[in-house]
Tab-separated table of C-alpha atoms in Angstrom:
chain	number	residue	atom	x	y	z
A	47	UNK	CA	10.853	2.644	-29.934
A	48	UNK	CA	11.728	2.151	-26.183
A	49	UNK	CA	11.470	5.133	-24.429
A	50	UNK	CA	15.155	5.307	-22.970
A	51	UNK	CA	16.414	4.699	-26.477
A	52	UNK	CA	19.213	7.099	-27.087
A	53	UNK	CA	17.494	8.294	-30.283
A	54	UNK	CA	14.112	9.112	-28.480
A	55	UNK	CA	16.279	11.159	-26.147
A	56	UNK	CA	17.555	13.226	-28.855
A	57	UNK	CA	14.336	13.622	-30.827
A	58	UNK	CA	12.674	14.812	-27.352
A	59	UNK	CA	15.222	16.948	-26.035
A	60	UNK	CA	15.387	18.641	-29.530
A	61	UNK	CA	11.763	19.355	-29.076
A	62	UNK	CA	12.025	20.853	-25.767
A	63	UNK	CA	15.064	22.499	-26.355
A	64	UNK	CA	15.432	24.410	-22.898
A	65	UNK	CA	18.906	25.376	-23.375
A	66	UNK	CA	19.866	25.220	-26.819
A	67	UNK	CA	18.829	26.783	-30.013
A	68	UNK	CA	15.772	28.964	-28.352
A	69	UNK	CA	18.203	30.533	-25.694
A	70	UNK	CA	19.609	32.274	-28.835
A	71	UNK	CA	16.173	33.598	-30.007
A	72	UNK	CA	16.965	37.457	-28.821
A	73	UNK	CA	20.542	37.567	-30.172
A	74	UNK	CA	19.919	36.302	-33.405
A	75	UNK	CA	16.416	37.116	-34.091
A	76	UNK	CA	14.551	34.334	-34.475
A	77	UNK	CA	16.479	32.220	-36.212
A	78	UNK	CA	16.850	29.673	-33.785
A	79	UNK	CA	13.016	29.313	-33.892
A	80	UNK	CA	13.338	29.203	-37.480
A	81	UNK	CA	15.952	26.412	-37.372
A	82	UNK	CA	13.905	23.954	-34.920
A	83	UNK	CA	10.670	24.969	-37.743
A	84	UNK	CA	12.756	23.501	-40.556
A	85	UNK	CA	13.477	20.247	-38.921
A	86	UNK	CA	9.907	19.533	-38.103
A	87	UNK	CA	10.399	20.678	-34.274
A	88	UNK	CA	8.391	23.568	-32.289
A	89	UNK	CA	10.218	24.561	-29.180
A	90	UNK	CA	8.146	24.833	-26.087
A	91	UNK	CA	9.735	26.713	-22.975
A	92	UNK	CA	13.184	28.766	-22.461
A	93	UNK	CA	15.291	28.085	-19.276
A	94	UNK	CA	16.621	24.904	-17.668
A	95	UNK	CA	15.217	22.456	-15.807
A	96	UNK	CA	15.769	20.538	-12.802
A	97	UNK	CA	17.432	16.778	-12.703
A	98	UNK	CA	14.286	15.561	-10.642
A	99	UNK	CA	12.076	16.962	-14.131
A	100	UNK	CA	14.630	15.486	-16.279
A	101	UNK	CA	13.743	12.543	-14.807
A	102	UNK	CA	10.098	12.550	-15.483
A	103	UNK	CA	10.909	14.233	-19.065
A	104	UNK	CA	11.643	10.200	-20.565
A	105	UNK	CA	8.793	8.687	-19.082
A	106	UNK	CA	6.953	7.553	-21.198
A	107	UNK	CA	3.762	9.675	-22.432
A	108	UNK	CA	2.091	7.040	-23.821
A	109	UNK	CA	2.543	4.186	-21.107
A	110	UNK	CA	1.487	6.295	-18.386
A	111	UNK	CA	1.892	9.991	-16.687
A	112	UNK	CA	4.887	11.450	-15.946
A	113	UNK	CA	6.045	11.150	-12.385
A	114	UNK	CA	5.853	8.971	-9.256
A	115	UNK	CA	3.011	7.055	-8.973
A	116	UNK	CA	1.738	7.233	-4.773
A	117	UNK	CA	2.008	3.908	-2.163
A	118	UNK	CA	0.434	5.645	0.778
A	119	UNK	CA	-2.772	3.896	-0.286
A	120	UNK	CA	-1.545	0.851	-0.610
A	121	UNK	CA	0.172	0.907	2.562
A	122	UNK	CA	-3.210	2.006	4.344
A	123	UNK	CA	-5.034	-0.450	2.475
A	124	UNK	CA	-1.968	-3.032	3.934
A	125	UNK	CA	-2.855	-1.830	7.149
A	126	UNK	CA	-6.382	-2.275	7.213
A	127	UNK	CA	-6.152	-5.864	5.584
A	128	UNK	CA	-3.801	-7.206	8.418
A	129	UNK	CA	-6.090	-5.639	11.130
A	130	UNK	CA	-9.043	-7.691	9.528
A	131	UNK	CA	-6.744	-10.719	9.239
A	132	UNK	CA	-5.933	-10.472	12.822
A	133	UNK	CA	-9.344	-10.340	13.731
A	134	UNK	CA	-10.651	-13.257	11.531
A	135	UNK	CA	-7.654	-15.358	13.187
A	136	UNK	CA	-8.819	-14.246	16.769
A	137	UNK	CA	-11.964	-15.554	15.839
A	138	UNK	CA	-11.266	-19.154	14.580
A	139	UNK	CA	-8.691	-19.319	17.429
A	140	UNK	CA	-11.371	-18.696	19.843
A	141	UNK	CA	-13.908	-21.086	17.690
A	142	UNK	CA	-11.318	-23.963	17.460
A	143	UNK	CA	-7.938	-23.686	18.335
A	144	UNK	CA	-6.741	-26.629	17.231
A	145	UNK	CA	-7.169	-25.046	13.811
A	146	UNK	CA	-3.329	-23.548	14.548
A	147	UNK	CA	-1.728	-26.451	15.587
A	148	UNK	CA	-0.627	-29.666	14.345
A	149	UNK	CA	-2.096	-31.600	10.982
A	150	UNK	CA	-5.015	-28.800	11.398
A	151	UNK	CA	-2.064	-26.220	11.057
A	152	UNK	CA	-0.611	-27.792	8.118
A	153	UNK	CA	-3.879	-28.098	6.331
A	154	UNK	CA	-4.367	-24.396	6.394
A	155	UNK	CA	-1.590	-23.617	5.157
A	156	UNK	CA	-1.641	-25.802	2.057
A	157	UNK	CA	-5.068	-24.371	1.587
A	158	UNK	CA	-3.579	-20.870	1.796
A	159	UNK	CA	-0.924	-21.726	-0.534
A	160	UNK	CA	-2.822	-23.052	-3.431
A	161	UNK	CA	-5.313	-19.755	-2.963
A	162	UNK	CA	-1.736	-17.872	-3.038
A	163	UNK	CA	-0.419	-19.632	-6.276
A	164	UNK	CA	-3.816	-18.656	-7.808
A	165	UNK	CA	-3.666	-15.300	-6.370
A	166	UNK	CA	-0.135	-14.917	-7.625
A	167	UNK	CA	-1.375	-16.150	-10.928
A	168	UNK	CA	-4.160	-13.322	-10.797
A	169	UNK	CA	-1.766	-10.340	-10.141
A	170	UNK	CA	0.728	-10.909	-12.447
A	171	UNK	CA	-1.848	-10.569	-15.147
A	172	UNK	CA	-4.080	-7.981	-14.029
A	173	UNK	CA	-0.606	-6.448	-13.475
A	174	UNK	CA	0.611	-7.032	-17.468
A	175	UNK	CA	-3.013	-5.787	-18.123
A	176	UNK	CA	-3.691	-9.395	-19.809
A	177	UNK	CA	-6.237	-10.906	-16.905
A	178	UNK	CA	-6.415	-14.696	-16.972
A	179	UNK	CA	-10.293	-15.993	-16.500
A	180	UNK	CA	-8.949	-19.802	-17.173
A	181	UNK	CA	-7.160	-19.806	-13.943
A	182	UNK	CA	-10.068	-21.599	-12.173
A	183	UNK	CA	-10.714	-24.728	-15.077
A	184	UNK	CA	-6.447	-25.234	-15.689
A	185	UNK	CA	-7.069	-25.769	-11.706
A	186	UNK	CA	-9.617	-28.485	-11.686
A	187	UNK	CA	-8.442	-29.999	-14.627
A	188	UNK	CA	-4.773	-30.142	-13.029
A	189	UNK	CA	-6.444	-31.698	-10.294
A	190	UNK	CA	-8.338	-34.150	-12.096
A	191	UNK	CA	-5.385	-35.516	-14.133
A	192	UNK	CA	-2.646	-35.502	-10.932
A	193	UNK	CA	-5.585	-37.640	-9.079
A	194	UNK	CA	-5.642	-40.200	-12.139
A	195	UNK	CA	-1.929	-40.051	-12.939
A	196	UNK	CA	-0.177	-39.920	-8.964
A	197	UNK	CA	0.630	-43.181	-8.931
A	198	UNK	CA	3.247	-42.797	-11.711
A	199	UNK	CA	4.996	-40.516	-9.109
A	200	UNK	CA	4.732	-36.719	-8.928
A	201	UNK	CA	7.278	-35.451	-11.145
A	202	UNK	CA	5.850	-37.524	-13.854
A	203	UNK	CA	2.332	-36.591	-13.183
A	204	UNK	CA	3.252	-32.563	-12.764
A	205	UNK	CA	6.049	-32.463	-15.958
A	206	UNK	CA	3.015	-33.527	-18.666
A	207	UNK	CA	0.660	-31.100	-17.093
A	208	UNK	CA	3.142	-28.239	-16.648
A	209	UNK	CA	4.201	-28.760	-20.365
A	210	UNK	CA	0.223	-28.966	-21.321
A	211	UNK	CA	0.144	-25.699	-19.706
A	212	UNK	CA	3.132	-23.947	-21.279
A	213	UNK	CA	1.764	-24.888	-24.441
A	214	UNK	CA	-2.523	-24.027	-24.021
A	215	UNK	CA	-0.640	-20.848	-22.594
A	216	UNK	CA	1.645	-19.434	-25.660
A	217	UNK	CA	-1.587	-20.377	-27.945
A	218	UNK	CA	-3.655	-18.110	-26.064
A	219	UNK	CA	-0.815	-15.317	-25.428
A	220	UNK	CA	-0.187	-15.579	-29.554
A	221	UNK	CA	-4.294	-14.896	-29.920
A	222	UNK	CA	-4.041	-12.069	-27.238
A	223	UNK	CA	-0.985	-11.112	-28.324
A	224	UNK	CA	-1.061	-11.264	-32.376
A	225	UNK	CA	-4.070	-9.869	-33.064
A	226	UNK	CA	-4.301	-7.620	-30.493
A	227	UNK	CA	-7.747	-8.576	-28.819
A	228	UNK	CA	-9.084	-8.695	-25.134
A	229	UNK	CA	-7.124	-10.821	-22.718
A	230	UNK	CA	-10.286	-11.748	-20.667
A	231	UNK	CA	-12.082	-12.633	-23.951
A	232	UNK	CA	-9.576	-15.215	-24.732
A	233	UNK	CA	-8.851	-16.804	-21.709
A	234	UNK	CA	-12.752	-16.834	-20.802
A	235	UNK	CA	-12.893	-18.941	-24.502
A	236	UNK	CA	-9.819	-21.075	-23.185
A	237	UNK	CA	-11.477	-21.514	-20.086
A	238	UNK	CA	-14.515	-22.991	-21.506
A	239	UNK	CA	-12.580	-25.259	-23.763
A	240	UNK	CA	-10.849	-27.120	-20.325
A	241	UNK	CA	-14.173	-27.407	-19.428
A	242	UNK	CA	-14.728	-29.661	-22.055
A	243	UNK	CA	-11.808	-31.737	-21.061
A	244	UNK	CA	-13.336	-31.994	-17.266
A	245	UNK	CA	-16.533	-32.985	-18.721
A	246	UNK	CA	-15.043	-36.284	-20.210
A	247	UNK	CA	-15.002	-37.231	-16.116
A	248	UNK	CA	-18.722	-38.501	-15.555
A	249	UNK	CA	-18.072	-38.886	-11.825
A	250	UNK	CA	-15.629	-37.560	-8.801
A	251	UNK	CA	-12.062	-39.184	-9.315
A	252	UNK	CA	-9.572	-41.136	-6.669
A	253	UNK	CA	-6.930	-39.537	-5.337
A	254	UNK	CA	-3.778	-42.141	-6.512
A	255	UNK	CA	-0.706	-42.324	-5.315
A	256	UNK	CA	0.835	-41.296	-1.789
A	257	UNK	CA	2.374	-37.534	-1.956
A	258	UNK	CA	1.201	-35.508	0.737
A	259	UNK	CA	1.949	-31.520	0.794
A	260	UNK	CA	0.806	-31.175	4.101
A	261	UNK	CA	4.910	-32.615	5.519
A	262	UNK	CA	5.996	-29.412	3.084
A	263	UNK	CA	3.730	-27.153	4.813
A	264	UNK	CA	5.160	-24.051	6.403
A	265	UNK	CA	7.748	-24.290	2.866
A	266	UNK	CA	4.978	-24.032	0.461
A	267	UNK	CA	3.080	-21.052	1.973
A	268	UNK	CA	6.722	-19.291	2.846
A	269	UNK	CA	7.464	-20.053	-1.031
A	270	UNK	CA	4.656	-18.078	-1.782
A	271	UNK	CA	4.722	-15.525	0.445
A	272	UNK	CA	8.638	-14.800	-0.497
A	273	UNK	CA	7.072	-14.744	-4.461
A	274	UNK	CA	4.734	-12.679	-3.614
A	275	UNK	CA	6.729	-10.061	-1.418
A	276	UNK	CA	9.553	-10.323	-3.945
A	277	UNK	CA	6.981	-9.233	-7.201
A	278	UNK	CA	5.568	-6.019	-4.578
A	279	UNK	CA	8.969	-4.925	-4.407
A	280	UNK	CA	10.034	-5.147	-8.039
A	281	UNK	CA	6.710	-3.793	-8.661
A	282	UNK	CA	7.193	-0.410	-6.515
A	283	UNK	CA	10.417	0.048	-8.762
A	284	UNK	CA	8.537	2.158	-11.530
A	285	UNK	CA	10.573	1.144	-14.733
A	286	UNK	CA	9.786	-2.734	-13.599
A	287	UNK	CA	6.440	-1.105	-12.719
A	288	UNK	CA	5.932	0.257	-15.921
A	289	UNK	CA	7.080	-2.660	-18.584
A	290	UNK	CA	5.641	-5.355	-16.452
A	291	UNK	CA	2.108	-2.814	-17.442
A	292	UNK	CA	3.175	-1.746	-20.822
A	293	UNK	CA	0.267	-3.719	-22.288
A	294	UNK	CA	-2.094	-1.517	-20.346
A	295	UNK	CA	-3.906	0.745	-22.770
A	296	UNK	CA	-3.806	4.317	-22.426
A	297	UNK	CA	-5.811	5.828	-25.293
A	298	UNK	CA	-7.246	3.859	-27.758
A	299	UNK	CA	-7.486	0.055	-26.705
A	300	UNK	CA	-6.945	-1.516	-29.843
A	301	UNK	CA	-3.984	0.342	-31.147
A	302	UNK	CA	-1.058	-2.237	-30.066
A	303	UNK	CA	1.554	-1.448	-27.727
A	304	UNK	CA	4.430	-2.986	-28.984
A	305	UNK	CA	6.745	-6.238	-29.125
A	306	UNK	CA	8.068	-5.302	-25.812
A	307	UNK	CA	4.878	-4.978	-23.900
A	308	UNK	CA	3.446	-7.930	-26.222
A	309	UNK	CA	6.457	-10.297	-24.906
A	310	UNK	CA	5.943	-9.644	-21.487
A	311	UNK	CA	2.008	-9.833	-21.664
A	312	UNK	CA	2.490	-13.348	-23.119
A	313	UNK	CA	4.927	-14.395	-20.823
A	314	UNK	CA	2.357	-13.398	-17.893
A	315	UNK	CA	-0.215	-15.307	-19.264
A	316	UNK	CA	2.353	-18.692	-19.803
A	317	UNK	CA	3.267	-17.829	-16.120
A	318	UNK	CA	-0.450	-17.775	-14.758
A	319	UNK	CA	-1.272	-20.812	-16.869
A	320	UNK	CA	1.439	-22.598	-14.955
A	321	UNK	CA	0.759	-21.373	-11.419
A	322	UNK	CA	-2.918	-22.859	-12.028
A	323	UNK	CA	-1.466	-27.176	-12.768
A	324	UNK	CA	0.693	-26.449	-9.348
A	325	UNK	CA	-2.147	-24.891	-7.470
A	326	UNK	CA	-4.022	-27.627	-8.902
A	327	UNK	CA	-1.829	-30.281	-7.909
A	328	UNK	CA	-1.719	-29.075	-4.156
A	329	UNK	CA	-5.435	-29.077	-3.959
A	330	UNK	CA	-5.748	-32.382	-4.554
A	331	UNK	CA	-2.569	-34.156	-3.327
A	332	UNK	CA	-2.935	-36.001	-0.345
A	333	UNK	CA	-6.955	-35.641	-0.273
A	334	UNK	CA	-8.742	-38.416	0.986
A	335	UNK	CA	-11.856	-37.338	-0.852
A	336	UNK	CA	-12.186	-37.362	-4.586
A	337	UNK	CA	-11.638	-34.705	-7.055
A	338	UNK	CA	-14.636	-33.459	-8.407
A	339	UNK	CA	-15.519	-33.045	-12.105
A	340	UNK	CA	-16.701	-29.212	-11.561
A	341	UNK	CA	-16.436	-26.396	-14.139
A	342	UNK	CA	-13.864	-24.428	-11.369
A	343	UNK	CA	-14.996	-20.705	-12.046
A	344	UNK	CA	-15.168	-20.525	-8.429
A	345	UNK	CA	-11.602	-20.608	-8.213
A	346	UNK	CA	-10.938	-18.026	-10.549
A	347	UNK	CA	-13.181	-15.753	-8.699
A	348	UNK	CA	-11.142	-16.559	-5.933
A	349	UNK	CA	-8.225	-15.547	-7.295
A	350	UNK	CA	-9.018	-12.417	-8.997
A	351	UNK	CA	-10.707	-11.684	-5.587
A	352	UNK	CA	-8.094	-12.002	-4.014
A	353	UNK	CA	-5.468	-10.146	-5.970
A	354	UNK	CA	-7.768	-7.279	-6.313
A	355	UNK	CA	-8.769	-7.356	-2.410
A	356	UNK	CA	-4.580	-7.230	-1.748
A	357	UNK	CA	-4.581	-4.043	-3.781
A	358	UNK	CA	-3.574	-4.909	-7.595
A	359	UNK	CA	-5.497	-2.601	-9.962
A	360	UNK	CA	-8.264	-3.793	-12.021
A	361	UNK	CA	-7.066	-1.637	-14.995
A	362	UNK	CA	-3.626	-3.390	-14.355
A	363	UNK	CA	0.047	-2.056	-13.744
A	364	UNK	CA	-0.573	-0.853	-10.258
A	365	UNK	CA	-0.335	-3.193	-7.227
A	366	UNK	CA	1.081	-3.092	-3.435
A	367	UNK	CA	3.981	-4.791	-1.751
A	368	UNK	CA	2.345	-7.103	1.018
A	369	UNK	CA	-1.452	-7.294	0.169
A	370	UNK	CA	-1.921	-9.976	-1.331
A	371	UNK	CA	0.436	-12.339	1.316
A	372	UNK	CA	-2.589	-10.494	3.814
A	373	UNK	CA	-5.611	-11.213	1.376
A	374	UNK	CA	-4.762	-14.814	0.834
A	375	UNK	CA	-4.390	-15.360	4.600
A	376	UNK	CA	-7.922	-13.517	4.884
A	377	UNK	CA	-10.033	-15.489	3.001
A	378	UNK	CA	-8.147	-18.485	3.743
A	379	UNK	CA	-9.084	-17.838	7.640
A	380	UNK	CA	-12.252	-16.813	6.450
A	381	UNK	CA	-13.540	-20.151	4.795
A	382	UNK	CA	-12.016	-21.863	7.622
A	383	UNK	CA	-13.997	-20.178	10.027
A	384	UNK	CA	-17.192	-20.480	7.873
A	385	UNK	CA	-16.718	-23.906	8.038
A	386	UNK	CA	-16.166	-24.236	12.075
A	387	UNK	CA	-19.463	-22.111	12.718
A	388	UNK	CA	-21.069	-24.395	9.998
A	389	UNK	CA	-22.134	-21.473	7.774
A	390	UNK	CA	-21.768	-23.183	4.534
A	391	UNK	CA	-20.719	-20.296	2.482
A	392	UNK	CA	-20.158	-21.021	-0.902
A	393	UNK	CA	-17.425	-20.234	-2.499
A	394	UNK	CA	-18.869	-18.562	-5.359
A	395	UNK	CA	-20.437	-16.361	-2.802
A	396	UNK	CA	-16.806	-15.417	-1.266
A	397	UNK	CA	-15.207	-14.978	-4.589
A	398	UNK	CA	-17.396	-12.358	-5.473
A	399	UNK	CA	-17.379	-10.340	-2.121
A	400	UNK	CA	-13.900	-10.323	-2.396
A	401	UNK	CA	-14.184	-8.894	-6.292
A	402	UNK	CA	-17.008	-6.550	-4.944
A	403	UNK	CA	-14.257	-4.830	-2.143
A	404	UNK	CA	-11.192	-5.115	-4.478
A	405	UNK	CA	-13.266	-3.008	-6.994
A	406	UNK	CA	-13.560	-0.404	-4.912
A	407	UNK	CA	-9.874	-0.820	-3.727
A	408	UNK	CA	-8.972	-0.454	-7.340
A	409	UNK	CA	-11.050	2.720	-7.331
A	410	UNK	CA	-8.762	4.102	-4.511
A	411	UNK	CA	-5.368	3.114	-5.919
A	412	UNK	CA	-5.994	4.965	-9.636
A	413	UNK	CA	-7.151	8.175	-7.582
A	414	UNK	CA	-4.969	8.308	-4.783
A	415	UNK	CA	-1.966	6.281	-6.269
A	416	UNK	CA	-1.381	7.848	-9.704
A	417	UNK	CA	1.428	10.149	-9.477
A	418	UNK	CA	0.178	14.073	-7.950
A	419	UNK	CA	-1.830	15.861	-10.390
A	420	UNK	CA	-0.026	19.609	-12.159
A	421	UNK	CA	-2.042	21.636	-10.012
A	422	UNK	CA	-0.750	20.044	-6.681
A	423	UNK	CA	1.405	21.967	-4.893
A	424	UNK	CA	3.574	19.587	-3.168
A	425	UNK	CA	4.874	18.835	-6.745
A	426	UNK	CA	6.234	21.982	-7.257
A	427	UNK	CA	9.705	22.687	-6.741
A	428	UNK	CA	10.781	19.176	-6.787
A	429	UNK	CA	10.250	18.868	-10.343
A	430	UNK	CA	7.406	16.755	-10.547
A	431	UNK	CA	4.150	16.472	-12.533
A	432	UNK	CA	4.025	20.214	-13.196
A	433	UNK	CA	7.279	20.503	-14.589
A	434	UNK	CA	6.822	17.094	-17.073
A	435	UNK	CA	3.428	18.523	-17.968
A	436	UNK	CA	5.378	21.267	-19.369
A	437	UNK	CA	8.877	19.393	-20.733
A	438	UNK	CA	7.187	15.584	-21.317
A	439	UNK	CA	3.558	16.514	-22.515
A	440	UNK	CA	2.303	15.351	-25.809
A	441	UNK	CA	0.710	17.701	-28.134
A	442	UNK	CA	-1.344	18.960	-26.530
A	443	UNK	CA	0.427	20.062	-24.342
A	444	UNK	CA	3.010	21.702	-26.560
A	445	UNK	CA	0.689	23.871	-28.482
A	446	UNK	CA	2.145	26.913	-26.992
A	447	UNK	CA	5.275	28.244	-29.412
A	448	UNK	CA	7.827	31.500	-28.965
A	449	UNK	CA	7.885	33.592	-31.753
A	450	UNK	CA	10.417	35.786	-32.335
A	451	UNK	CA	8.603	38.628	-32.923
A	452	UNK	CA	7.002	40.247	-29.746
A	453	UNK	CA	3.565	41.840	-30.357
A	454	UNK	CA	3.380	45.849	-30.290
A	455	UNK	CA	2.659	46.772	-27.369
A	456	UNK	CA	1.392	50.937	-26.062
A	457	UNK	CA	4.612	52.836	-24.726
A	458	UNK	CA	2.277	55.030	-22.727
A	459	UNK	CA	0.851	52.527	-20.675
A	460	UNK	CA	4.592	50.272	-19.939
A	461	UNK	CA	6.249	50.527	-16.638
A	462	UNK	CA	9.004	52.437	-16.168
A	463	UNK	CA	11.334	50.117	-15.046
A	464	UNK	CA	13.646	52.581	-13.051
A	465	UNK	CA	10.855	54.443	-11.856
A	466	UNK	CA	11.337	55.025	-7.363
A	467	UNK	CA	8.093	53.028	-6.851
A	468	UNK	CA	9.590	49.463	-7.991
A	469	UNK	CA	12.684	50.339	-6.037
A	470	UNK	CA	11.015	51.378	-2.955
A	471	UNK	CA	7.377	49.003	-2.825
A	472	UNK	CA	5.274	51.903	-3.308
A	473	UNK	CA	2.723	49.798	-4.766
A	474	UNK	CA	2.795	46.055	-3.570
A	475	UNK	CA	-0.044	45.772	-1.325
C-alpha cells in the first residue's frame, strides 16, 4: 500500500489519535482507550500536533526516516569538487593549451560526454538501489558492433543496438526484479555474458562509416550536463527522492519492496542499459583507431567512480544536484592531463581511486545528510524528527500506551497546587 493512500492515512491517524477518541479519556473514563483496544489500535500521545509533523507523520517508516534528509554536504562536497576541477584545468591549460581550443576542444568534450552518459547510467541505479556492473561490457560491445555496422548509417546501426539493449535490460530487471535478488549479482552475470559476445572479435575492429560527434560537440556534453542537473533537482524533491529509492532496503534485504519500487528499479536498469550502446557509440564514432575487443570493466569502474565521487550514495537513494556534471569534468581533465605529462595511468587505476574517494563521500552523505537525528535540537519546534519519532514511529516506538486508570499515588507527599510558593517562585532555583 502506497504510503499517501487515503486508507493508510486513516489506519495511521487512528493509531495516533492526537485529537480524537483519547482526548475523551478523563470524561468518559477510559472508554475511549477501550474503543481504539477493540479495533486492534493502541493510542500513543494526547494533544495536537503541528502541520510541519503532520508532514513527516506519512512518510514512510519503512522506506526511510521521517523528515528532511540534509544537502549541506552535498553542497560542500560540490564545492570542493569544482575547486579541484579548476585546478586540474589550470594545470592542462598550462601543460597544453591547445587542449581548450579547436578539434582538441571538441575531443574533450566528447570524451567527457560518453564518461557522463556512463556516469548518468551509474547514478540512476545506485540511486533506485539496483547498481548496474554491465555498464562497462554493453559499452565495448556497443562499440564493437557501431564500428562493424556504421556504414549502414547511424540510425540503423544505433536502433538494433538500442533495441538489443532494451531487451538484455528487462531480462535482467525481471531476474532482479522477480525474484527479488542482488542487483550487482545480476548485472555482474550479464556483464560476463557480453563478454562472451566481445570475445567472438579475435582482433581490434575498423571504424566504418563517416559520423563524427566531435561537429556535435559542445551539444552532447550540454545534453548531458542539462540530464544530469535536471535528475539533482528532481532528486532533492524528497517524494521523487524517495520512490526513485524505494528499492533501497531498510531492514531485512530480501523481504521485497513492492510493485512500485520493483517498476521503477527495472526501469533504471532498462535506462542504464541504454545509456551504455550511446556512450558506446560516441566512443568509437569518428575514431581513427580501431575498437578494441577488451572485456570493458574499466569503464564501469569509471562510471560508478564517478557517480559516487559526484556524491550519489553507495547504499542508493541519496545523491547531489551538480556533482556529478563536476566529477565527470574531473576525471575527464584528469586523463587528459595524464596523458600530456605522459604518465600512462591506466584506467583501471583511475576508476578505482575515484571508487576509493566516493566511498568515503558516501560515508559523509548517510551521516551528515540523513534527516537530524530526535535528540537534535534544531528539530525541535519545527516539528521535525522528534515529533515523527513520536506520531510516525513503528512499534517500537509506540510501546508506550495511556491507561485510564492513574496509579495511586501518596496524598502526603503531592503538591499543593495553591500553595504561596508556586505562586510566588519560592522554590525555583
Amino acid at each position: 500500500m502506497a504510503y499517501d493512500d487515503p486508507a493508510y492515512r486513516r489506519s495511521d491517524l487512528e493509531s495516533t489519535d492526537p485529537v480524537g477518541l483519547t482526548a475523551r479519556d478523563d470524561a468518559w473514563g477510559g472508554s475511549a482507550s477501550s474503543e481504539l483496544r477493540d479495533r486492534g489500535l493502541e493510542p500513543t500521545r494526547r494533544g495536537g500536533v503541528s502541520g510541519a509533523a503532520l508532514d513527516d507523520v506519512f512518510d514512510d517508516p519503512a522506506h526511510g526516516e521521517p523528515g528532511r534528509d540534509r544537502i549541506a554536504v552535498h553542497l560542500l562536497w560540490e564545492v570542493a569538487l569544482l575547486a579541484a576541477t579548476a585546478a586540474i584545468a589550470f594545470l592542462l591549460y598550462r601543460e597544453s593549451s591547445t587542449s581548450f581550443r579547436g578539434h582538441n576542444l571538441d575531443t574533450l568534450l566528447v570524451a567527457g560526454s560518453v564518461l557522463g552518459l556512463l556516469a548518468l547510467a551509474a547514478g540512476l541505479t545506485l540511486r533506485a538501489g539496483v547498481p548496474n556492473l554491465a555498464l562497462g561490457p554493453v559499452t565495448i560491445a556497443a562499440a564493437l558492433h557501431f564500428a562493424e555496422n556504421g556504414d549502414r548509417g547511424v540510425v540503423n546501426a544505433v536502433l538494433p543496438a538500442a533495441a538489443v539493449a532494451v531487451v538484455g535490460g528487462l531480462i535482467v530487471a525481471v531476474i532482479v526484479v522477480g525474484f527479488h535478488v542482488p542487483a550487482w549479482a545480476a548485472t555482474f552475470a550479464a556483464g560476463l555474458a557480453v563478454v562472451v559476445y566481445i570475445q567472438q572479435r579475435s582482433a581490434p575492429v575498423g571504424v566504418q562509416g563517416e559520423f563524427d560527434p566531435t561537429a556535435h560537440a559542445r551539444y552532447l556534453f550540454g545534453g548531458f550536463a542539462a540530464l544530469s542537473l535536471l535528475g539533482g533537482l528532481l532528486g532533492s524533491i524528497r517524494t521523487v527522492r524517495r520512490s526513485v529509492g524505494r528499492f533501497r532496503p531498510v531492514g531485512d534485504p530480501a523481504y521485497r519492496r513492492g510493485r512500485f519500487a520493483g517498476a521503477l528499479a527495472g526501469a533504471a536498469i532498462v535506462t542504464s542499459t541504454v545509456f551504455a550502446v550511446l556512450a558506446g557509440i560516441l566512443l568509437v564514432a569518428g575514431s581513427d583507431r580501431p575498437a578494441s575487443p577488451t572485456p570493458g570493466f574499466e569503464w564501469t569502474g569509471l562510471a560508478l567512480g564517478a557517480a559516487l565521487l559526484g556524491g550519489t550514495s553507495a547504499f542508493g537513494r541519496r545523491g547531489g544536484i551538480f556533482g556529478t556534471i563536476f566529477s565527470v569534468t574531473l576525471i575527464t581533465l584528469f586523463v587528459a592531463y595524464s596523458d600530456e605529462r605522459r604518465w600512462h595511468v591506466s584506467l583501471f587505476a583511475v576508476g578505482a581511486a575515484a571508487i576509493a574517494v566516493g566511498l568515503g563521500m558516501t560515508r559523509l552523505v548517510e551521516t551528515y545528510g540523513r534527516p537530524r537525528p530526535a535528540t537534535d535540537p534544531g528539530d525541535r519546534g519545527r516539528g521535525g524528527q522528534t515529533a515523527a519519532a513520536g506520531w510516525g514511529g513503528g512499534a517500537s516506538d509506540r510501546t508506550e500506551t495511556w491507561s485510564s486508570a492513574l496509579p495511586a499515588q501518596p496524598t502526603d507527599s503531592r503538591p499543593d497546587l495553591w500553595g504561596t510558593e508556586r505562586w510566588t517562585g519560592g522554590d525555583r532555583g
